[in-house]
């Protein structure tokens, strides 16, 4: 039986935070499945992926945005625009401030920008709580309170959370849901994201390709999917999904890093991403990966369009 809007809440929340604050990991923890790539290299989230949390009393739609930062490229400018558009559209903004790091100028800038979206309620999340002792957490919570006051924000709540240990993940869900309007569910039961499967698959490949590469490479990697089809000559109980994908780099000189000696690294990337894709989609996968060059794609409007930005 579907609930009436009086007893059901539904709406959008977005995580705001400087790069590496733990936004993607928390989105995955709340949704209960890996739908957003995470990486120890900052600035890896490029899409406003929505994760959908289904609860008996609410549907919480999470929008994961890239970290706001000083733009250096056309891609950087587009990412910042995307962030601000998202903030203006959601019902609640959750600012992620990792307890493991001191609050810095980056956080102050970001909270100042969030304060400009005056009408939207804001929650502060002290992320990565597992990395600090209680004394440090108490200090961090006081700093968050002061940070809000300085920016003219009254936090609806301040919640310590660890996405990796699960500590207070439910409480974060409760606090966000409290701030949603009453309404019918916006997505069918069971849907966990409205990103097309192809985008999720491309992101998983990009994540695998990012593992262990040199610092300058992450921003240079883009992944596109040429084809994604169930193989036709297979019996229904033994499906196989064929995926043909491209890893785009900016320069010829980067190819060796991604491909490795005699293709060893590329094979690792293929095996790792195939496992992740199979876990996500629940179907055995044949993955064909090609490495290509799109010269200086981050600063070239035509390439950006072609790569989906
Ligand atoms: N110990 C610990 N590590 C965490 C936690 N949450 C995230 N991390 C790690 O912190 C790093 C960054 O996490 P992400 O979730 O990718 O951060 P993000 O804010 O989405 O980063 P961008 O995409 O750069 O904006 C990863 O290595 C995570 O594994 C946590 O609760 N505890």
mmCIF file of N, CA and C in Angstrom, residues 68-180:
data_model
loop_
_atom_site.group_PDB
_atom_site.id
_atom_site.type_symbol
_atom_site.label_atom_id
_atom_site.label_comp_id
_atom_site.label_asym_id
_atom_site.label_seq_id
_atom_site.Cartn_x
_atom_site.Cartn_y
_atom_site.Cartn_z
ATOM 1 N N UNK A 68 34.088 21.749 -4.902
ATOM 2 C CA UNK A 68 34.220 23.094 -5.467
ATOM 3 C C UNK A 68 35.676 23.529 -5.338
ATOM 4 N N UNK A 69 36.229 24.058 -6.372
ATOM 5 C CA UNK A 69 37.645 24.428 -6.322
ATOM 6 C C UNK A 69 37.915 25.558 -7.313
ATOM 7 N N UNK A 70 39.098 26.104 -7.213
ATOM 8 C CA UNK A 70 39.469 27.183 -8.117
ATOM 9 C C UNK A 70 39.679 26.607 -9.523
ATOM 10 N N UNK A 71 38.867 27.039 -10.506
ATOM 11 C CA UNK A 71 38.975 26.401 -11.817
ATOM 12 C C UNK A 71 40.241 26.791 -12.570
ATOM 13 N N UNK A 72 40.902 25.778 -13.149
ATOM 14 C CA UNK A 72 42.093 26.045 -13.953
ATOM 15 C C UNK A 72 41.871 25.683 -15.411
ATOM 16 N N UNK A 73 40.854 24.897 -15.675
ATOM 17 C CA UNK A 73 40.588 24.483 -17.058
ATOM 18 C C UNK A 73 39.103 24.680 -17.340
ATOM 19 N N UNK A 74 38.738 24.503 -18.613
ATOM 20 C CA UNK A 74 37.331 24.587 -18.996
ATOM 21 C C UNK A 74 36.529 23.526 -18.239
ATOM 22 N N UNK A 75 37.123 22.343 -18.097
ATOM 23 C CA UNK A 75 36.450 21.281 -17.330
ATOM 24 C C UNK A 75 36.202 21.760 -15.906
ATOM 25 N N UNK A 76 37.202 22.403 -15.307
ATOM 26 C CA UNK A 76 37.068 22.931 -13.954
ATOM 27 C C UNK A 76 35.913 23.916 -13.832
ATOM 28 N N UNK A 77 35.799 24.802 -14.801
ATOM 29 C CA UNK A 77 34.702 25.782 -14.784
ATOM 30 C C UNK A 77 33.348 25.089 -14.886
ATOM 31 N N UNK A 78 33.258 24.111 -15.783
ATOM 32 C CA UNK A 78 31.988 23.375 -15.933
ATOM 33 C C UNK A 78 31.622 22.655 -14.637
ATOM 34 N N UNK A 79 32.624 22.087 -13.970
ATOM 35 C CA UNK A 79 32.360 21.367 -12.719
ATOM 36 C C UNK A 79 31.822 22.328 -11.663
ATOM 37 N N UNK A 80 32.415 23.510 -11.549
ATOM 38 C CA UNK A 80 31.942 24.487 -10.558
ATOM 39 C C UNK A 80 30.509 24.936 -10.842
ATOM 40 N N UNK A 81 30.189 25.145 -12.123
ATOM 41 C CA UNK A 81 28.824 25.519 -12.481
ATOM 42 C C UNK A 81 27.848 24.429 -12.050
ATOM 43 N N UNK A 82 28.267 23.196 -12.304
ATOM 44 C CA UNK A 82 27.428 22.044 -11.965
ATOM 45 C C UNK A 82 27.148 22.019 -10.460
ATOM 46 N N UNK A 83 28.157 22.299 -9.658
ATOM 47 C CA UNK A 83 28.009 22.290 -8.205
ATOM 48 C C UNK A 83 26.973 23.323 -7.771
ATOM 49 N N UNK A 84 27.110 24.546 -8.268
ATOM 50 C CA UNK A 84 26.227 25.619 -7.793
ATOM 51 C C UNK A 84 24.784 25.412 -8.249
ATOM 52 N N UNK A 85 24.615 24.898 -9.460
ATOM 53 C CA UNK A 85 23.256 24.606 -9.935
ATOM 54 C C UNK A 85 22.621 23.571 -9.011
ATOM 55 N N UNK A 86 23.388 22.576 -8.634
ATOM 56 C CA UNK A 86 22.861 21.521 -7.771
ATOM 57 C C UNK A 86 22.438 22.081 -6.413
ATOM 58 N N UNK A 87 23.271 22.904 -5.804
ATOM 59 C CA UNK A 87 22.968 23.465 -4.481
ATOM 60 C C UNK A 87 21.628 24.197 -4.472
ATOM 61 N N UNK A 88 21.352 24.898 -5.563
ATOM 62 C CA UNK A 88 20.136 25.705 -5.602
ATOM 63 C C UNK A 88 18.878 24.843 -5.732
ATOM 64 N N UNK A 89 19.060 23.590 -6.121
ATOM 65 C CA UNK A 89 17.890 22.752 -6.434
ATOM 66 C C UNK A 89 17.515 21.748 -5.340
ATOM 67 N N UNK A 90 18.356 21.575 -4.337
ATOM 68 C CA UNK A 90 18.095 20.498 -3.371
ATOM 69 C C UNK A 90 17.310 20.994 -2.151
ATOM 70 N N UNK A 91 16.816 20.043 -1.330
ATOM 71 C CA UNK A 91 16.055 20.385 -0.128
ATOM 72 C C UNK A 91 16.954 20.549 1.086
ATOM 73 N N UNK A 92 18.101 19.906 1.051
ATOM 74 C CA UNK A 92 19.042 20.028 2.172
ATOM 75 C C UNK A 92 20.477 19.892 1.661
ATOM 76 N N UNK A 93 21.342 20.730 2.236
ATOM 77 C CA UNK A 93 22.763 20.662 1.892
ATOM 78 C C UNK A 93 23.504 20.067 3.092
ATOM 79 N N UNK A 94 24.272 19.025 2.830
ATOM 80 C CA UNK A 94 25.076 18.428 3.902
ATOM 81 C C UNK A 94 26.543 18.733 3.628
ATOM 82 N N UNK A 95 27.133 19.503 4.518
ATOM 83 C CA UNK A 95 28.533 19.893 4.334
ATOM 84 C C UNK A 95 29.437 18.862 5.032
ATOM 85 N N UNK A 96 30.326 18.261 4.259
ATOM 86 C CA UNK A 96 31.214 17.224 4.807
ATOM 87 C C UNK A 96 32.546 17.835 5.209
ATOM 88 N N UNK A 97 32.894 17.679 6.482
ATOM 89 C CA UNK A 97 34.141 18.240 6.998
ATOM 90 C C UNK A 97 34.900 17.115 7.698
ATOM 91 N N UNK A 98 35.902 16.528 7.031
ATOM 92 C CA UNK A 98 36.587 15.372 7.604
ATOM 93 C C UNK A 98 37.260 15.690 8.931
ATOM 94 N N UNK A 99 36.977 14.836 9.931
ATOM 95 C CA UNK A 99 37.537 15.043 11.272
ATOM 96 C C UNK A 99 39.045 14.852 11.259
ATOM 97 N N UNK A 100 39.547 14.133 10.265
ATOM 98 C CA UNK A 100 40.984 13.845 10.194
ATOM 99 C C UNK A 100 41.796 15.054 9.744
ATOM 100 N N UNK A 101 41.143 16.076 9.210
ATOM 101 C CA UNK A 101 41.870 17.267 8.748
ATOM 102 C C UNK A 101 41.420 18.494 9.520
ATOM 103 N N UNK A 102 42.337 19.426 9.668
ATOM 104 C CA UNK A 102 41.970 20.721 10.264
ATOM 105 C C UNK A 102 41.084 21.468 9.300
ATOM 106 N N UNK A 103 40.154 22.243 9.824
ATOM 107 C CA UNK A 103 39.345 23.079 8.939
ATOM 108 C C UNK A 103 40.244 24.168 8.368
ATOM 109 N N UNK A 104 40.195 24.318 7.050
ATOM 110 C CA UNK A 104 41.130 25.243 6.410
ATOM 111 C C UNK A 104 40.427 26.268 5.542
ATOM 112 N N UNK A 105 41.204 27.061 4.808
ATOM 113 C CA UNK A 105 40.629 28.102 3.958
ATOM 114 C C UNK A 105 39.668 27.521 2.919
ATOM 115 N N UNK A 106 39.976 26.326 2.425
ATOM 116 C CA UNK A 106 39.108 25.667 1.440
ATOM 117 C C UNK A 106 37.716 25.439 2.009
ATOM 118 N N UNK A 107 37.649 24.966 3.264
ATOM 119 C CA UNK A 107 36.361 24.722 3.913
ATOM 120 C C UNK A 107 35.613 26.032 4.156
ATOM 121 N N UNK A 108 36.375 27.071 4.575
ATOM 122 C CA UNK A 108 35.733 28.369 4.852
ATOM 123 C C UNK A 108 35.128 28.956 3.575
ATOM 124 N N UNK A 109 35.871 28.823 2.467
ATOM 125 C CA UNK A 109 35.381 29.305 1.169
ATOM 126 C C UNK A 109 34.072 28.592 0.819
ATOM 127 N N UNK A 110 34.123 27.293 0.973
ATOM 128 C CA UNK A 110 32.987 26.462 0.599
ATOM 129 C C UNK A 110 31.743 26.734 1.454
ATOM 130 N N UNK A 111 31.958 26.854 2.753
ATOM 131 C CA UNK A 111 30.844 27.120 3.663
ATOM 132 C C UNK A 111 30.292 28.522 3.386
ATOM 133 N N UNK A 112 31.182 29.451 3.066
ATOM 134 C CA UNK A 112 30.746 30.800 2.691
ATOM 135 C C UNK A 112 29.856 30.763 1.453
ATOM 136 N N UNK A 113 30.247 29.948 0.471
ATOM 137 C CA UNK A 113 29.440 29.810 -0.749
ATOM 138 C C UNK A 113 28.093 29.158 -0.422
ATOM 139 N N UNK A 114 28.125 28.141 0.441
ATOM 140 C CA UNK A 114 26.882 27.448 0.817
ATOM 141 C C UNK A 114 25.937 28.405 1.542
ATOM 142 N N UNK A 115 26.514 29.316 2.349
ATOM 143 C CA UNK A 115 25.687 30.269 3.107
ATOM 144 C C UNK A 115 24.862 31.141 2.170
ATOM 145 N N UNK A 116 25.370 31.329 0.938
ATOM 146 C CA UNK A 116 24.643 32.177 -0.026
ATOM 147 C C UNK A 116 23.332 31.523 -0.479
ATOM 148 N N UNK A 117 23.254 30.194 -0.356
ATOM 149 C CA UNK A 117 21.992 29.507 -0.662
ATOM 150 C C UNK A 117 21.193 29.528 0.639
ATOM 151 N N UNK A 118 20.724 30.747 0.999
ATOM 152 C CA UNK A 118 20.268 31.012 2.367
ATOM 153 C C UNK A 118 19.091 30.145 2.798
ATOM 154 N N UNK A 119 18.145 29.898 1.912
ATOM 155 C CA UNK A 119 16.890 29.245 2.341
ATOM 156 C C UNK A 119 17.038 27.742 2.580
ATOM 157 N N UNK A 120 18.055 27.134 1.990
ATOM 158 C CA UNK A 120 18.182 25.676 2.101
ATOM 159 C C UNK A 120 18.776 25.283 3.454
ATOM 160 N N UNK A 121 18.106 24.385 4.209
ATOM 161 C CA UNK A 121 18.675 23.940 5.480
ATOM 162 C C UNK A 121 20.005 23.223 5.283
ATOM 163 N N UNK A 122 20.876 23.367 6.275
ATOM 164 C CA UNK A 122 22.218 22.778 6.146
ATOM 165 C C UNK A 122 22.589 21.936 7.359
ATOM 166 N N UNK A 123 23.122 20.768 7.066
ATOM 167 C CA UNK A 123 23.600 19.866 8.101
ATOM 168 C C UNK A 123 25.120 19.774 7.954
ATOM 169 N N UNK A 124 25.848 19.706 9.073
ATOM 170 C CA UNK A 124 27.304 19.509 8.970
ATOM 171 C C UNK A 124 27.634 18.069 9.356
ATOM 172 N N UNK A 125 28.456 17.420 8.553
ATOM 173 C CA UNK A 125 28.850 16.053 8.843
ATOM 174 C C UNK A 125 30.352 16.009 9.124
ATOM 175 N N UNK A 126 30.704 15.530 10.300
ATOM 176 C CA UNK A 126 32.119 15.357 10.644
ATOM 177 C C UNK A 126 32.507 13.972 10.144
ATOM 178 N N UNK A 127 32.951 13.906 8.887
ATOM 179 C CA UNK A 127 33.214 12.615 8.244
ATOM 180 C C UNK A 127 34.536 12.002 8.723
ATOM 181 N N UNK A 128 34.734 10.734 8.376
ATOM 182 C CA UNK A 128 35.948 9.970 8.714
ATOM 183 C C UNK A 128 36.172 9.927 10.230
ATOM 184 N N UNK A 129 35.068 9.803 10.971
ATOM 185 C CA UNK A 129 35.130 9.808 12.431
ATOM 186 C C UNK A 129 36.027 8.687 12.954
ATOM 187 N N UNK A 130 36.150 7.605 12.200
ATOM 188 C CA UNK A 130 36.964 6.473 12.665
ATOM 189 C C UNK A 130 38.448 6.798 12.754
ATOM 190 N N UNK A 131 38.857 7.890 12.105
ATOM 191 C CA UNK A 131 40.291 8.203 12.062
ATOM 192 C C UNK A 131 40.772 9.027 13.245
ATOM 193 N N UNK A 132 39.849 9.471 14.101
ATOM 194 C CA UNK A 132 40.295 10.352 15.201
ATOM 195 C C UNK A 132 39.847 9.872 16.579
ATOM 196 N N UNK A 133 40.572 10.313 17.594
ATOM 197 C CA UNK A 133 40.221 10.030 18.989
ATOM 198 C C UNK A 133 39.075 10.965 19.405
ATOM 199 N N UNK A 134 38.328 10.567 20.457
ATOM 200 C CA UNK A 134 37.202 11.403 20.909
ATOM 201 C C UNK A 134 37.578 12.857 21.190
ATOM 202 N N UNK A 135 38.764 13.077 21.789
ATOM 203 C CA UNK A 135 39.173 14.457 22.120
ATOM 204 C C UNK A 135 39.240 15.327 20.887
ATOM 205 N N UNK A 136 39.817 14.778 19.841
ATOM 206 C CA UNK A 136 39.960 15.521 18.582
ATOM 207 C C UNK A 136 38.570 15.763 17.973
ATOM 208 N N UNK A 137 37.686 14.765 18.112
ATOM 209 C CA UNK A 137 36.338 14.922 17.556
ATOM 210 C C UNK A 137 35.605 16.072 18.249
ATOM 211 N N UNK A 138 35.738 16.149 19.564
ATOM 212 C CA UNK A 138 35.066 17.221 20.316
ATOM 213 C C UNK A 138 35.560 18.586 19.821
ATOM 214 N N UNK A 139 36.873 18.676 19.632
ATOM 215 C CA UNK A 139 37.483 19.917 19.134
ATOM 216 C C UNK A 139 36.942 20.249 17.734
ATOM 217 N N UNK A 140 36.879 19.224 16.906
ATOM 218 C CA UNK A 140 36.413 19.389 15.520
ATOM 219 C C UNK A 140 34.959 19.884 15.489
ATOM 220 N N UNK A 141 34.122 19.317 16.365
ATOM 221 C CA UNK A 141 32.709 19.711 16.390
ATOM 222 C C UNK A 141 32.575 21.182 16.789
ATOM 223 N N UNK A 142 33.429 21.620 17.732
ATOM 224 C CA UNK A 142 33.409 23.030 18.136
ATOM 225 C C UNK A 142 33.850 23.928 16.982
ATOM 226 N N UNK A 143 34.850 23.459 16.233
ATOM 227 C CA UNK A 143 35.325 24.237 15.069
ATOM 228 C C UNK A 143 34.222 24.352 14.017
ATOM 229 N N UNK A 144 33.459 23.264 13.831
ATOM 230 C CA UNK A 144 32.368 23.282 12.849
ATOM 231 C C UNK A 144 31.296 24.290 13.274
ATOM 232 N N UNK A 145 30.989 24.270 14.574
ATOM 233 C CA UNK A 145 29.998 25.224 15.110
ATOM 234 C C UNK A 145 30.460 26.661 14.835
ATOM 235 N N UNK A 146 31.736 26.938 15.123
ATOM 236 C CA UNK A 146 32.288 28.288 14.924
ATOM 237 C C UNK A 146 32.311 28.652 13.434
ATOM 238 N N UNK A 147 32.639 27.682 12.610
ATOM 239 C CA UNK A 147 32.681 27.900 11.167
ATOM 240 C C UNK A 147 31.301 28.330 10.658
ATOM 241 N N UNK A 148 30.264 27.656 11.136
ATOM 242 C CA UNK A 148 28.886 27.999 10.765
ATOM 243 C C UNK A 148 28.546 29.405 11.212
ATOM 244 N N UNK A 149 28.865 29.698 12.484
ATOM 245 C CA UNK A 149 28.544 31.036 13.025
ATOM 246 C C UNK A 149 29.226 32.131 12.222
ATOM 247 N N UNK A 150 30.491 31.913 11.871
ATOM 248 C CA UNK A 150 31.235 32.930 11.115
ATOM 249 C C UNK A 150 30.603 33.179 9.746
ATOM 250 N N UNK A 151 29.999 32.142 9.178
ATOM 251 C CA UNK A 151 29.409 32.281 7.835
ATOM 252 C C UNK A 151 27.932 32.662 7.894
ATOM 253 N N UNK A 152 27.387 32.720 9.099
ATOM 254 C CA UNK A 152 25.962 33.043 9.244
ATOM 255 C C UNK A 152 25.058 31.851 8.996
ATOM 256 N N UNK A 153 25.589 30.649 9.236
ATOM 257 C CA UNK A 153 24.777 29.440 9.060
ATOM 258 C C UNK A 153 24.413 28.869 10.422
ATOM 259 N N UNK A 154 23.130 28.523 10.583
ATOM 260 C CA UNK A 154 22.752 27.777 11.778
ATOM 261 C C UNK A 154 22.545 26.331 11.350
ATOM 262 N N UNK A 155 23.494 25.463 11.728
ATOM 263 C CA UNK A 155 23.390 24.059 11.313
ATOM 264 C C UNK A 155 22.126 23.444 11.893
ATOM 265 N N UNK A 156 21.377 22.720 11.073
ATOM 266 C CA UNK A 156 20.207 21.988 11.587
ATOM 267 C C UNK A 156 20.684 20.886 12.531
ATOM 268 N N UNK A 157 21.818 20.280 12.219
ATOM 269 C CA UNK A 157 22.487 19.360 13.143
ATOM 270 C C UNK A 157 23.935 19.172 12.715
ATOM 271 N N UNK A 158 24.732 18.685 13.649
ATOM 272 C CA UNK A 158 26.137 18.376 13.341
ATOM 273 C C UNK A 158 26.331 16.908 13.728
ATOM 274 N N UNK A 159 26.687 16.068 12.766
ATOM 275 C CA UNK A 159 26.745 14.621 13.029
ATOM 276 C C UNK A 159 28.118 14.035 12.692
ATOM 277 N N UNK A 160 28.806 13.447 13.686
ATOM 278 C CA UNK A 160 30.015 12.676 13.366
ATOM 279 C C UNK A 160 29.610 11.376 12.668
ATOM 280 N N UNK A 161 30.334 10.998 11.627
ATOM 281 C CA UNK A 161 29.969 9.797 10.876
ATOM 282 C C UNK A 161 31.218 9.147 10.291
ATOM 283 N N UNK A 162 31.178 7.823 10.174
ATOM 284 C CA UNK A 162 32.220 7.119 9.426
ATOM 285 C C UNK A 162 31.552 6.244 8.372
ATOM 286 N N UNK A 163 31.788 6.581 7.128
ATOM 287 C CA UNK A 163 31.180 5.807 6.038
ATOM 288 C C UNK A 163 31.839 4.442 5.928
ATOM 289 N N UNK A 164 33.116 4.342 6.314
ATOM 290 C CA UNK A 164 33.801 3.065 6.138
ATOM 291 C C UNK A 164 33.465 2.081 7.266
ATOM 292 N N UNK A 165 33.275 2.575 8.507
ATOM 293 C CA UNK A 165 32.920 1.642 9.585
ATOM 294 C C UNK A 165 31.402 1.515 9.736
ATOM 295 N N UNK A 166 30.668 2.465 9.174
ATOM 296 C CA UNK A 166 29.204 2.431 9.295
ATOM 297 C C UNK A 166 28.692 3.237 10.483
ATOM 298 N N UNK A 167 29.620 3.772 11.292
ATOM 299 C CA UNK A 167 29.241 4.518 12.498
ATOM 300 C C UNK A 167 28.335 5.717 12.155
ATOM 301 N N UNK A 168 27.115 5.689 12.667
ATOM 302 C CA UNK A 168 26.136 6.783 12.548
ATOM 303 C C UNK A 168 25.680 7.079 11.104
ATOM 304 N N UNK A 169 25.859 6.116 10.215
ATOM 305 C CA UNK A 169 25.370 6.323 8.844
ATOM 306 C C UNK A 169 23.832 6.434 8.863
ATOM 307 N N UNK A 170 23.196 5.589 9.688
ATOM 308 C CA UNK A 170 21.728 5.643 9.817
ATOM 309 C C UNK A 170 21.266 6.995 10.355
ATOM 310 N N UNK A 171 22.037 7.509 11.324
ATOM 311 C CA UNK A 171 21.675 8.795 11.928
ATOM 312 C C UNK A 171 21.741 9.915 10.882
ATOM 313 N N UNK A 172 22.742 9.849 9.999
ATOM 314 C CA UNK A 172 22.838 10.850 8.923
ATOM 315 C C UNK A 172 21.578 10.774 8.064
ATOM 316 N N UNK A 173 21.187 9.552 7.723
ATOM 317 C CA UNK A 173 19.976 9.359 6.936
ATOM 318 C C UNK A 173 18.769 9.992 7.667
ATOM 319 N N UNK A 174 18.641 9.722 8.978
ATOM 320 C CA UNK A 174 17.519 10.289 9.763
ATOM 321 C C UNK A 174 17.533 11.813 9.734
ATOM 322 N N UNK A 175 18.712 12.382 9.947
ATOM 323 C CA UNK A 175 18.809 13.855 10.042
ATOM 324 C C UNK A 175 18.475 14.512 8.703
ATOM 325 N N UNK A 176 18.877 13.887 7.614
ATOM 326 C CA UNK A 176 18.576 14.454 6.288
ATOM 327 C C UNK A 176 17.082 14.316 5.991
ATOM 328 N N UNK A 177 16.535 13.143 6.315
ATOM 329 C CA UNK A 177 15.111 12.886 6.039
ATOM 330 C C UNK A 177 14.219 13.886 6.787
ATOM 331 N N UNK A 178 14.603 14.207 8.027
ATOM 332 C CA UNK A 178 13.824 15.175 8.823
ATOM 333 C C UNK A 178 13.587 16.469 8.066
ATOM 334 N N UNK A 179 14.537 16.841 7.225
ATOM 335 C CA UNK A 179 14.492 18.147 6.557
ATOM 336 C C UNK A 179 13.845 18.092 5.172
ATOM 337 N N UNK A 180 13.349 16.922 4.781
ATOM 338 C CA UNK A 180 12.713 16.806 3.464
ATOM 339 C C UNK A 180 11.245 17.191 3.543
#
